[in-house]
XYZ file of C-alpha atoms in Angstrom:
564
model
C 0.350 34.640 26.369
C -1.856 31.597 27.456
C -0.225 28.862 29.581
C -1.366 25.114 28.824
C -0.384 21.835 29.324
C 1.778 20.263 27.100
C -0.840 17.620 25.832
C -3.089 20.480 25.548
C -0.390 21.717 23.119
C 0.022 18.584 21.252
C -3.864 18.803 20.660
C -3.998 22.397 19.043
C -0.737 22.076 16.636
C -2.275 18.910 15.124
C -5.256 20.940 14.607
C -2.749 23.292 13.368
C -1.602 20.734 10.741
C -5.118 19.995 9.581
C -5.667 16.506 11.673
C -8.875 16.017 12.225
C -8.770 12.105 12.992
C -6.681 10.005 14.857
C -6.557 6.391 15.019
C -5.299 5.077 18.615
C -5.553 3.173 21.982
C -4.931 4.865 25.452
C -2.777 3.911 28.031
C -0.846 5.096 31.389
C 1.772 7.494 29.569
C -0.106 9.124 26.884
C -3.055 9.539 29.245
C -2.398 13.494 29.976
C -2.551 13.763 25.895
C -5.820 11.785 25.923
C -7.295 13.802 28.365
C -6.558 16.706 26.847
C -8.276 15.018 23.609
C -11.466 14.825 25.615
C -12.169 18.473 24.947
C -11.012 18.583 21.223
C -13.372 15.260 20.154
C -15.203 18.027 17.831
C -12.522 18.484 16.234
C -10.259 15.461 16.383
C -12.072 12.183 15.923
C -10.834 9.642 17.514
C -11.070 5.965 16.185
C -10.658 3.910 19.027
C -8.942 0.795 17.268
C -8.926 -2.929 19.335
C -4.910 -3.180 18.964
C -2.076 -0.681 18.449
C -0.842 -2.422 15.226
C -4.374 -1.806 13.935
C -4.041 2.361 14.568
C -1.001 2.241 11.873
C -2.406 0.190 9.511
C -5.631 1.958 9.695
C -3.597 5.268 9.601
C -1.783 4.108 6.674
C -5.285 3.047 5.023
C -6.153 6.693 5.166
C -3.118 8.053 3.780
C -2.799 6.087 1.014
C -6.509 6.856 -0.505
C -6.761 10.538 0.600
C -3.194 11.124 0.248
C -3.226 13.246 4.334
C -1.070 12.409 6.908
C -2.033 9.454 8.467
C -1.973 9.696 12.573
C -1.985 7.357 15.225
C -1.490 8.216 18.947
C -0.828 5.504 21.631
C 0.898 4.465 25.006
C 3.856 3.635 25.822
C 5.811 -0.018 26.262
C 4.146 -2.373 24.511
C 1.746 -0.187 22.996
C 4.804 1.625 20.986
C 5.972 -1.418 20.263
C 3.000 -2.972 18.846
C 2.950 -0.222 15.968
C 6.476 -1.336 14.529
C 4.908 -3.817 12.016
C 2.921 -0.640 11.020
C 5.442 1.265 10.571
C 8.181 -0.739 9.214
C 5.752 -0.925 6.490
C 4.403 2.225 5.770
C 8.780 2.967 5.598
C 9.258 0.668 2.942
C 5.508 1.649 1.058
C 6.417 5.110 1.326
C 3.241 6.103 3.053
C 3.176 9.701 5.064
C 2.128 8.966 8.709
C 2.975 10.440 12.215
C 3.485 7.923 15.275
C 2.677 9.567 18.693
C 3.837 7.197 21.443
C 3.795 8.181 25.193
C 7.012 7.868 27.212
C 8.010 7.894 30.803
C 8.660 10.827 32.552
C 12.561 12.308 31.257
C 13.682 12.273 34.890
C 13.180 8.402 34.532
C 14.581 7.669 30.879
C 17.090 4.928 31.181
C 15.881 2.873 34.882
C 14.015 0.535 33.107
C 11.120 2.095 34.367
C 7.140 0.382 33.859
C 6.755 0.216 30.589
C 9.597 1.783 29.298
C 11.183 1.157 26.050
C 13.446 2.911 24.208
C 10.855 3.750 21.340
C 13.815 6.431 19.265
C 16.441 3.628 19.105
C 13.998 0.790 18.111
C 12.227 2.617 15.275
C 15.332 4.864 13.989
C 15.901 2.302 11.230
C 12.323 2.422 9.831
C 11.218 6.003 9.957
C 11.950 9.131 8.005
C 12.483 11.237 11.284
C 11.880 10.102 15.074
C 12.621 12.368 17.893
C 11.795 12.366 22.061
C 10.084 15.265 23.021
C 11.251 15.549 26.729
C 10.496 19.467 27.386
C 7.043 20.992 26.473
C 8.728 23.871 24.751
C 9.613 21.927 22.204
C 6.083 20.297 20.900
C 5.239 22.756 18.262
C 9.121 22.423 17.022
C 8.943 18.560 17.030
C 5.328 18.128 15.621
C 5.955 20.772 12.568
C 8.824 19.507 11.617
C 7.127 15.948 11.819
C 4.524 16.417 9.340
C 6.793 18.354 7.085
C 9.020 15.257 6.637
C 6.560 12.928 7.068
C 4.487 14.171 3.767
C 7.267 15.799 2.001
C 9.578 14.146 -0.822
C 9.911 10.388 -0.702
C 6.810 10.118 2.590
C 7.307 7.543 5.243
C 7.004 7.213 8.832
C 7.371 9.790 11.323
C 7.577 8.689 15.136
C 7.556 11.161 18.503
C 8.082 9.920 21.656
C 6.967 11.702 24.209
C 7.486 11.996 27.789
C 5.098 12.501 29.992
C 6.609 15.184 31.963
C 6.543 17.214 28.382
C 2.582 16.261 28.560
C 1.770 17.678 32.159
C 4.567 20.813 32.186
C 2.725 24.492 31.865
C 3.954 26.350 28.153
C 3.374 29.102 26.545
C 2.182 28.180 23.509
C 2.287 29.242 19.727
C 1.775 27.292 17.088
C 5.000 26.936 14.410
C 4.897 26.067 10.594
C 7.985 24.522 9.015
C 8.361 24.008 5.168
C 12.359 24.473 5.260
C 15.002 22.885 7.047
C 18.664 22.824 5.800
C 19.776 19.750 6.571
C 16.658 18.444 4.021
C 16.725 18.032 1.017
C 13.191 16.222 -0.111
C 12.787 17.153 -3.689
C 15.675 17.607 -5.531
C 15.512 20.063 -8.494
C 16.014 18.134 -11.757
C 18.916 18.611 -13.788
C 18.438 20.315 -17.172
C 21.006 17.878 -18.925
C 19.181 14.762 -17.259
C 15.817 16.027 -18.863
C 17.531 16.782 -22.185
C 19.011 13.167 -22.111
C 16.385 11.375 -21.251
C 13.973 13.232 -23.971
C 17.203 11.712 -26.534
C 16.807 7.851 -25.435
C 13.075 8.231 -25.519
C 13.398 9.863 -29.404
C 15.754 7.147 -30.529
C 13.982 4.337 -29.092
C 12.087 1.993 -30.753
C 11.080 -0.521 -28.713
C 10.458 1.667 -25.450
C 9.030 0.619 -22.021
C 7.727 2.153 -19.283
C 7.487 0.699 -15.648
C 4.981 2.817 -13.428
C 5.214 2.626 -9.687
C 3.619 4.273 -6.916
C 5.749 7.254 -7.190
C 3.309 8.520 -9.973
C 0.392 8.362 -7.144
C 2.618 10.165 -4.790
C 3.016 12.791 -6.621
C -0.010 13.238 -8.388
C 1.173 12.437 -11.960
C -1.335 11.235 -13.775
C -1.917 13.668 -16.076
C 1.977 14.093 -17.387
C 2.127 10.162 -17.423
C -0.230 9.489 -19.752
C 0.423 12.843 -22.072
C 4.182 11.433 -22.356
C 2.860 7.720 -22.606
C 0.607 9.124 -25.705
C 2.670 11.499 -27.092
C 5.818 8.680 -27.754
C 3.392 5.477 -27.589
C 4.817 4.322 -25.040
C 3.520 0.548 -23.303
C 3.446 0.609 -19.762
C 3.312 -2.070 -17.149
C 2.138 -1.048 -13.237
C 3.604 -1.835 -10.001
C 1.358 -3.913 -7.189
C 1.667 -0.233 -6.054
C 1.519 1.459 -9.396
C -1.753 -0.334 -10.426
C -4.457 2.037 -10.133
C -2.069 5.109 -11.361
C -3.459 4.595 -14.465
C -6.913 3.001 -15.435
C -6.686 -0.571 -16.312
C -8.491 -0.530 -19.760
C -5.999 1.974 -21.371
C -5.178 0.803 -24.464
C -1.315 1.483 -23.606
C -1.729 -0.498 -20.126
C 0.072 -4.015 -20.350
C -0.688 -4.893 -17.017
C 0.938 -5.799 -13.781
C 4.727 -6.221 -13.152
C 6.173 -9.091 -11.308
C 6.009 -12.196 -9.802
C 2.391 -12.898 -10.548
C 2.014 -10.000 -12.659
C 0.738 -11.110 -16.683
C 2.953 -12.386 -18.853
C 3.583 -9.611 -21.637
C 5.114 -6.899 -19.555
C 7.709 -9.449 -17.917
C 8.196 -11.280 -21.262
C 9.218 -7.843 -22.427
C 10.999 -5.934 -20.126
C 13.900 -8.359 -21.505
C 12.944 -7.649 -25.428
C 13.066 -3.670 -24.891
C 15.816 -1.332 -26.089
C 14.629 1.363 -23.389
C 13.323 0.900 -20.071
C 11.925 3.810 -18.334
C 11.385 3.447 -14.562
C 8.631 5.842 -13.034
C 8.300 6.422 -9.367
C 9.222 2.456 -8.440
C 12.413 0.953 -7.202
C 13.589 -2.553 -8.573
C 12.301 -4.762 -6.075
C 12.951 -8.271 -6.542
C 9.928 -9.097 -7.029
C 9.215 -6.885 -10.023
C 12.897 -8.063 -11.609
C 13.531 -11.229 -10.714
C 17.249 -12.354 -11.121
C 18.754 -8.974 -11.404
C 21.726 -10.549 -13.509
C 19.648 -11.237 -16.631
C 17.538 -8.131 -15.655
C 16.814 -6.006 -18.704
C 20.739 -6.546 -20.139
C 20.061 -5.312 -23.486
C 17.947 -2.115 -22.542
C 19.241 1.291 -21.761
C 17.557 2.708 -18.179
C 15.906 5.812 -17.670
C 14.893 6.530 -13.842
C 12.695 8.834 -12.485
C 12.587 9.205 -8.939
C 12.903 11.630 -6.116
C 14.736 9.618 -3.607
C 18.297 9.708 -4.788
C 19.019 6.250 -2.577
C 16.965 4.414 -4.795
C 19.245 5.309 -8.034
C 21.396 2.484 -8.655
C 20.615 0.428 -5.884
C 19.228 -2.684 -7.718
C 19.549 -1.561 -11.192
C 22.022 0.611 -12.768
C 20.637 3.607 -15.364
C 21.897 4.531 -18.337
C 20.061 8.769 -17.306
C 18.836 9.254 -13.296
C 16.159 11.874 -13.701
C 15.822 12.951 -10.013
C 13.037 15.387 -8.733
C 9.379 15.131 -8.106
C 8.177 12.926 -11.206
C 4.892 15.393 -12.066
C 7.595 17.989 -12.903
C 10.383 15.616 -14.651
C 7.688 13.766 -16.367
C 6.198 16.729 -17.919
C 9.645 18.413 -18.743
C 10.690 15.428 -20.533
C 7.163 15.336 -22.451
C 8.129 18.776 -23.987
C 11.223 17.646 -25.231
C 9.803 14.331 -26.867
C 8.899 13.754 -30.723
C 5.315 12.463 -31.261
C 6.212 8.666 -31.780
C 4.296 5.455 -33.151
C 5.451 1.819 -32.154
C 2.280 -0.010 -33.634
C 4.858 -3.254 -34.128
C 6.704 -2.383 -30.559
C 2.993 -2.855 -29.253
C 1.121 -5.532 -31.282
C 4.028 -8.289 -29.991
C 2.973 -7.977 -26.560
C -0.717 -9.512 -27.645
C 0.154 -12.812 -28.363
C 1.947 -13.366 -24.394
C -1.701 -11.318 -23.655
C -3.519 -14.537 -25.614
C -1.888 -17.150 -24.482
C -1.883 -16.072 -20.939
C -5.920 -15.213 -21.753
C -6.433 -18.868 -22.292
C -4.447 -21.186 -19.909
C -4.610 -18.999 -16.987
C -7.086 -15.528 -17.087
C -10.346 -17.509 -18.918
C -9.923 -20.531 -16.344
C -9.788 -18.317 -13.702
C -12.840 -16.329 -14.274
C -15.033 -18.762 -16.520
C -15.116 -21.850 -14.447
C -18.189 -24.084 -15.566
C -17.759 -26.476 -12.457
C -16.199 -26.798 -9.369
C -15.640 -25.197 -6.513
C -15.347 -21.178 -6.372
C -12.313 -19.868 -7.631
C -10.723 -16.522 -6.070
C -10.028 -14.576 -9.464
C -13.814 -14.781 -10.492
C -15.014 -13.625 -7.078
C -12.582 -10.542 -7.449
C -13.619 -10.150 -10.948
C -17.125 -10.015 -10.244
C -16.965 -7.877 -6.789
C -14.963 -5.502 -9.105
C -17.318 -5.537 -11.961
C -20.459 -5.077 -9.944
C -19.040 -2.147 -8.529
C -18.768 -0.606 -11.836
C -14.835 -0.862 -11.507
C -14.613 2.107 -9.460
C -14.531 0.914 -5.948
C -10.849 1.174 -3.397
C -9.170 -2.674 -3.664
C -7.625 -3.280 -0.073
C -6.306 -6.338 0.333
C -4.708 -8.543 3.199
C -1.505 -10.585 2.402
C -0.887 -13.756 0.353
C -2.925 -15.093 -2.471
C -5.633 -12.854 -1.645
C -3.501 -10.608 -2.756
C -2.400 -11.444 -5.944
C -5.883 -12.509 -6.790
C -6.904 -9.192 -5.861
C -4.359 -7.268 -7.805
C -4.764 -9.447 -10.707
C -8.573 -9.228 -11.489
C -9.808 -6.113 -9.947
C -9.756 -3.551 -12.244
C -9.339 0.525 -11.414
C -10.396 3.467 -13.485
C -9.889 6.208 -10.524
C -6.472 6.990 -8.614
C -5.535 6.220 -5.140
C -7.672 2.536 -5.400
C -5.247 0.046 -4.326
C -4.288 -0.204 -0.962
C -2.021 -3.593 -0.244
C 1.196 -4.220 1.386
C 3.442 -3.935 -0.491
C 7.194 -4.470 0.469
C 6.556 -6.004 3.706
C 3.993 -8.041 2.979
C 1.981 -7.715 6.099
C -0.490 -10.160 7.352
C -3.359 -8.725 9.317
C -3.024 -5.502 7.004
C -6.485 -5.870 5.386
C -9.288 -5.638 8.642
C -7.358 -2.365 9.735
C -6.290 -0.635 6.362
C -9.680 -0.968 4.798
C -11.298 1.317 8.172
C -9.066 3.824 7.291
C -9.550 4.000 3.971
C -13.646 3.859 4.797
C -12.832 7.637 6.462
C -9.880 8.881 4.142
C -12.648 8.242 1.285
C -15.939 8.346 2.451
C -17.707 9.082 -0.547
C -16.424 5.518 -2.299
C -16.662 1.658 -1.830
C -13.966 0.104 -0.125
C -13.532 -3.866 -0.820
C -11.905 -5.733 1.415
C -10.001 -9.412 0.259
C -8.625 -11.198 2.933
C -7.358 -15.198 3.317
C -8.640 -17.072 6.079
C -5.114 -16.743 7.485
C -4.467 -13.060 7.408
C -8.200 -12.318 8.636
C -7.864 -14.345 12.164
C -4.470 -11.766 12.861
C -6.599 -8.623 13.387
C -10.151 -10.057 13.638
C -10.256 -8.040 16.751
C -11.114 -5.202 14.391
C -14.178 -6.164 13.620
C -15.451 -4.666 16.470
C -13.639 -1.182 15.328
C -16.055 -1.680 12.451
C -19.010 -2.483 15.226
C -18.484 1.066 16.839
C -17.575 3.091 14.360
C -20.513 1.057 11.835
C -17.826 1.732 9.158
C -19.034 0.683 5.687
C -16.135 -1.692 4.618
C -17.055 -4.774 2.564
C -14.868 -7.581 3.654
C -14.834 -10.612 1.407
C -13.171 -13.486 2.618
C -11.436 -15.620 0.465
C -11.695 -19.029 2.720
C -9.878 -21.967 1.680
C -9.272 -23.406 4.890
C -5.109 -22.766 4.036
C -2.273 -20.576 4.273
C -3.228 -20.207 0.622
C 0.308 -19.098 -0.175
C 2.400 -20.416 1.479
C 0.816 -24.127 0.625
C 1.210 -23.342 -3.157
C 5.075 -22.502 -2.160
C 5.242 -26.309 -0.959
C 2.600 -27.397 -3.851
C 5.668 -26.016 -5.899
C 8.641 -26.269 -3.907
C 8.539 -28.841 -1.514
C 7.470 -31.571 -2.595
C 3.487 -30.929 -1.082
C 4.549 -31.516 2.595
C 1.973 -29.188 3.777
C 3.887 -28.503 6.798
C 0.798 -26.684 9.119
C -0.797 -24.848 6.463
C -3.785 -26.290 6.446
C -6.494 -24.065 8.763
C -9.213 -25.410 11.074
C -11.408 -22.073 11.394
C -14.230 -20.821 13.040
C -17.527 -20.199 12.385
C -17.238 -16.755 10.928
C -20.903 -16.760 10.626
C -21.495 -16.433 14.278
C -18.797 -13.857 14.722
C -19.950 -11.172 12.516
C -23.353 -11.529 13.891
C -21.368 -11.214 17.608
C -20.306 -7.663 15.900
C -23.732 -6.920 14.148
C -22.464 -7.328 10.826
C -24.201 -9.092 8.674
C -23.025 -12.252 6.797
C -23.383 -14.478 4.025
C -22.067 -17.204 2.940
C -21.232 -18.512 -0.648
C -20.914 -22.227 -1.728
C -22.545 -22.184 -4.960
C -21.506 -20.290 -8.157
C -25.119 -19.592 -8.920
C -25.856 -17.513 -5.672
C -22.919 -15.632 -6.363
C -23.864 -12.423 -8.049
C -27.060 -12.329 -5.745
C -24.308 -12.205 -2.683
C -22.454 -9.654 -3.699
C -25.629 -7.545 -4.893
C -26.930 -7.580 -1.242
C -23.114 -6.928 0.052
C -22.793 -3.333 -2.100
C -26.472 -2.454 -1.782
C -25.876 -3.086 1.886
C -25.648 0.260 4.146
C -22.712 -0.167 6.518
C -20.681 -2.844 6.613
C -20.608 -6.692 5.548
C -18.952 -9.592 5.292
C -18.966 -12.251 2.595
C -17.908 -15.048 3.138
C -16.682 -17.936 -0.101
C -15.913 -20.966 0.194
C -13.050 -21.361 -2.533
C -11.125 -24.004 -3.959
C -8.605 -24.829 -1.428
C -5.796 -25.704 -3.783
C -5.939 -23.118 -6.540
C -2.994 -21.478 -7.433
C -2.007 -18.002 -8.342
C -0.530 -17.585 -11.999
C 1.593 -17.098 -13.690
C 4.414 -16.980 -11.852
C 8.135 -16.349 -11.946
C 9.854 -18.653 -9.832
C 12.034 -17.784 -6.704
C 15.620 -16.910 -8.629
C 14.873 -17.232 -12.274
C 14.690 -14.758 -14.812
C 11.884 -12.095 -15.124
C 10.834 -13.706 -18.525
C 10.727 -17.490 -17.276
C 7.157 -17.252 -15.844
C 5.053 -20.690 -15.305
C 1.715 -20.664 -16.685
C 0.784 -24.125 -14.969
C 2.114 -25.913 -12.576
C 2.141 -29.951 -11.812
């Protein structure tokens, strides 16, 4: 059998998993594994990101729209260290991703050695699996068994560390293939009484409700969530995760969930008598105080992780297992349903939310630019089909609010962490995990200056991601938090920027900027008919808020609709 180096055998057994595109940044321990790249650059692009934290965000950009593995391979030290953001968020977003991280030799684990950190005990907490590789002969063990977990039930993170010793040792080499191990349990087969059960609640039910998370993308459920949505008539209200599992202009589609999701689906998650939990897992910002949470509604939860079952919210049935199965076994068990009544009172919250907030917000007749009309627009003109990615803070919820999705895997946003500096980086990998569709970028003035570096990623790589900047010359959200909250004391919100103008054209991207309301649509015309990438830049109202809103603390159904 053929001897090779151990970075030689890293190379060949992700090209044994189907890689064919990494996202990373060389340095002194991982350099054996990036030489050994050198030779496989046919076959394993490498993105060449401007910061570590970038290669997991962009890796986690890719998974979430082409729903692969995303990769990201960099040095040790800092350079591990500088993907934990990443990957404390792709954890808690459940996105599938494998960290490779270069070590010091095994001989010197534990002197403190240059650049040494101990990568397995910092990221234990906030990965699905991490393990040190510190012999060769164990590189196709460790990297099969990474992507197995990594993509398998619940995903998350994935992290190897590995020593550079392991990368320069002579193996021989054979690639290995893992889709069992006994300690794992990933998808748990669903229980024949849950299904039955849950089928009951739905039959007797007549004011049911369905909450959709990003589960149903995981999994691929489309299909069996709308046939059991139709079949009963079941009303459904989305996730910030959840929101492009099902196209927006479906007649059952109440809208978004949460905080600043729209009124009727909040409003009536406390009027139901059932509440049926898809793929999503009670976080605060979708319930609000949990102890007036839903009281007088019976729970049904699907979901595969079985940590996630009763953790916020207790149900009345826990249908565990991979929701594109349980979904469709509970479907065959349900009565063909109509809840005409059930469905016409969510319209008036929908109509009186229309006019103080949604018409303001889009139809302004004066003024300065407002961020939900710019979204609307960018989403219209791209015939509603384009990938949302969004940065963190009002931005955000701007962007979730008005863009609208008719295909799967659109929205890509951080979503439990809440990660500034996501957008730049997430939006280049989604530009290669879906090549063949637009990718809009919103970002704040705020979040854009934490990864700005990337815009030279985009320079090289002449990726075609439209990034619209939403520039209000604030920490949007956080100043409407002490609008609100604290009595306006701006305490160092308020942003002095740069001329953005003159940095895209430092990065040979071209620019625009947008003041008026009239040169709008013309703007965004020559930013999609634009080959490669772009930047538009608005000038919008500096102290707009995003609404409604549910207060810090209060109940799911006491949203604002203004504030004073």
């Amino acid at each position: 059998m053929e001897k090779i180096t151990g970075a030689e055998a890293m190379m060949r057994c992700l090209e044994h998993e189907g890689v064919d595109l990494l996202f990373g940044y060389p340095g002194g321990a991982i350099m054996p594994t990036y030489d050994a790249l050198y030779d496989h650059k046919e076959t394993l692009h490498h993105v060449l990101v401007r910061h570590e934290q970038a290669a997991v965000h962009a890796a986690q950009g890719y998974a979430r729209v082409s729903g692969r593995v995303g990769c990201a391979i960099v040095t040790s030290g800092p350079g591990a260290m500088n993907t934990i953001t990443g990957i404390a968020d792709a954890m808690i977003d459940s996105t599938p991703m494998v960290v490779i991280c270069g070590q010091v030799g095994a001989a010197m684990l534990g002197t403190d050695a240059f650049q040494e950190v101990d990568v397995v005990g910092v990221t234990q907490p906030i990965t699905k699996w991490n393990y040190q590789i510190r012999r060769a002969e164990d590189i196709a063990w460790a990297v099969a068994r990474a992507f197995y977990i990594a993509k398998s039930g619940r995903p998350g993170p994935v992290v190897l560390d590995f020593a550079k010793n392991a990368q320069t040792a002579m193996i021989e080499f054979e690639p290995q293939k893992v889709d069992f191990i006994r300690s794992y349990d990933p998808a748990p087969q669903p229980e024949k009484k849950a299904i039955e059960r849950a089928a009951k609640l739905i039959n007797q039910s007549v004011k049911p409700f369905m909450l959709v998370g990003q589960g149903v993308e995981l999994a691929g459920a489309y299909d069996e969530l709308l046939a059991l949505c139709e079949k009963a008539q079941i009303p459904f209200g989305q996730t910030l995760l959840g929101l492009s599992a099902a196209p927006t202009d479906h007649p059952l589609n109440m809208g978004m969930l949460g905080m600043h999701g729209n009124l009727g689906p909040n409003v009536m998650t406390n009027q139901c008598d059932l509440l049926i939990a898809v793929g999503m897992r009670f976080d605060d910002r979708v319930t609000g105080n949990l102890k007036t949470y839903a009281k007088q509604a019976k729970v049904i939860h699907f979901e595969i992780d079985p940590s996630e079952i009763g953790k916020n919210v207790k149900p009345t049935v826990a249908v565990l297992g991979d929701c594109k199965q349980t979904l469709a076994q509970v479907s065959e068990l349900v009565d063909s349903a109509r809840h005409d009544s059930w469905i016409a009172g969510f319209k008036p919250y929908a109509e009186k939310e229309y006019q103080k907030v949604i018409d303001p917000a889009l139809h302004p007749t004066e003024g300065p630019l407002l961020m939900g009309e710019v979204v609307r627009k960018v989403s219209e003109a791209a015939n509603n089909e384009a990938i949302l990615v969004t940065d963190v803070g009002q931005n955000q919820m701007f962007g979730c609010r008005y863009f609208k999705f008719s295909k799967p895997r659109s929205v890509v946003t951080s979503g439990g962490c809440g990660t500034m500096g996501f957008g730049i980086p997430a939006a280049i990998g989604a530009t290669f995990g879906a090549p063949d569709r637009t990718v809009c970028m919103f970002a704040g003035d705020g979040g854009f200056q934490m990864t700005i570096q990337e815009l030279g990623t985009i320079m090289e790589q002449q990726c075609p991601v439209k990034l619209i900047l939403l520039n209000n010359n604030f920490l949007g959200n956080v100043r409407q938090w002490q609008y609100m909250f604290f009595n306006k004391r701006y305490s160092f919100t308020p942003m002095v920027n740069p001329d953005y103008e003159k940095i895209a054209a430092g990065y040979g991207i071209p620019c625009r900027t947008v003041v008026d309301r009239n040169e709008l649509d013309d703007a965004i015309r020559e930013m999609l008919t634009t080959d490669g990438p772009f930047l538009l830049q608005c000038a919008v109202k500096e102290e707009d808020n995003v609404l409604p809103m549910t207060p810090p603390g209060a109940n799911v159904d006491e949203m604002l609709l203004e504030v004073k």
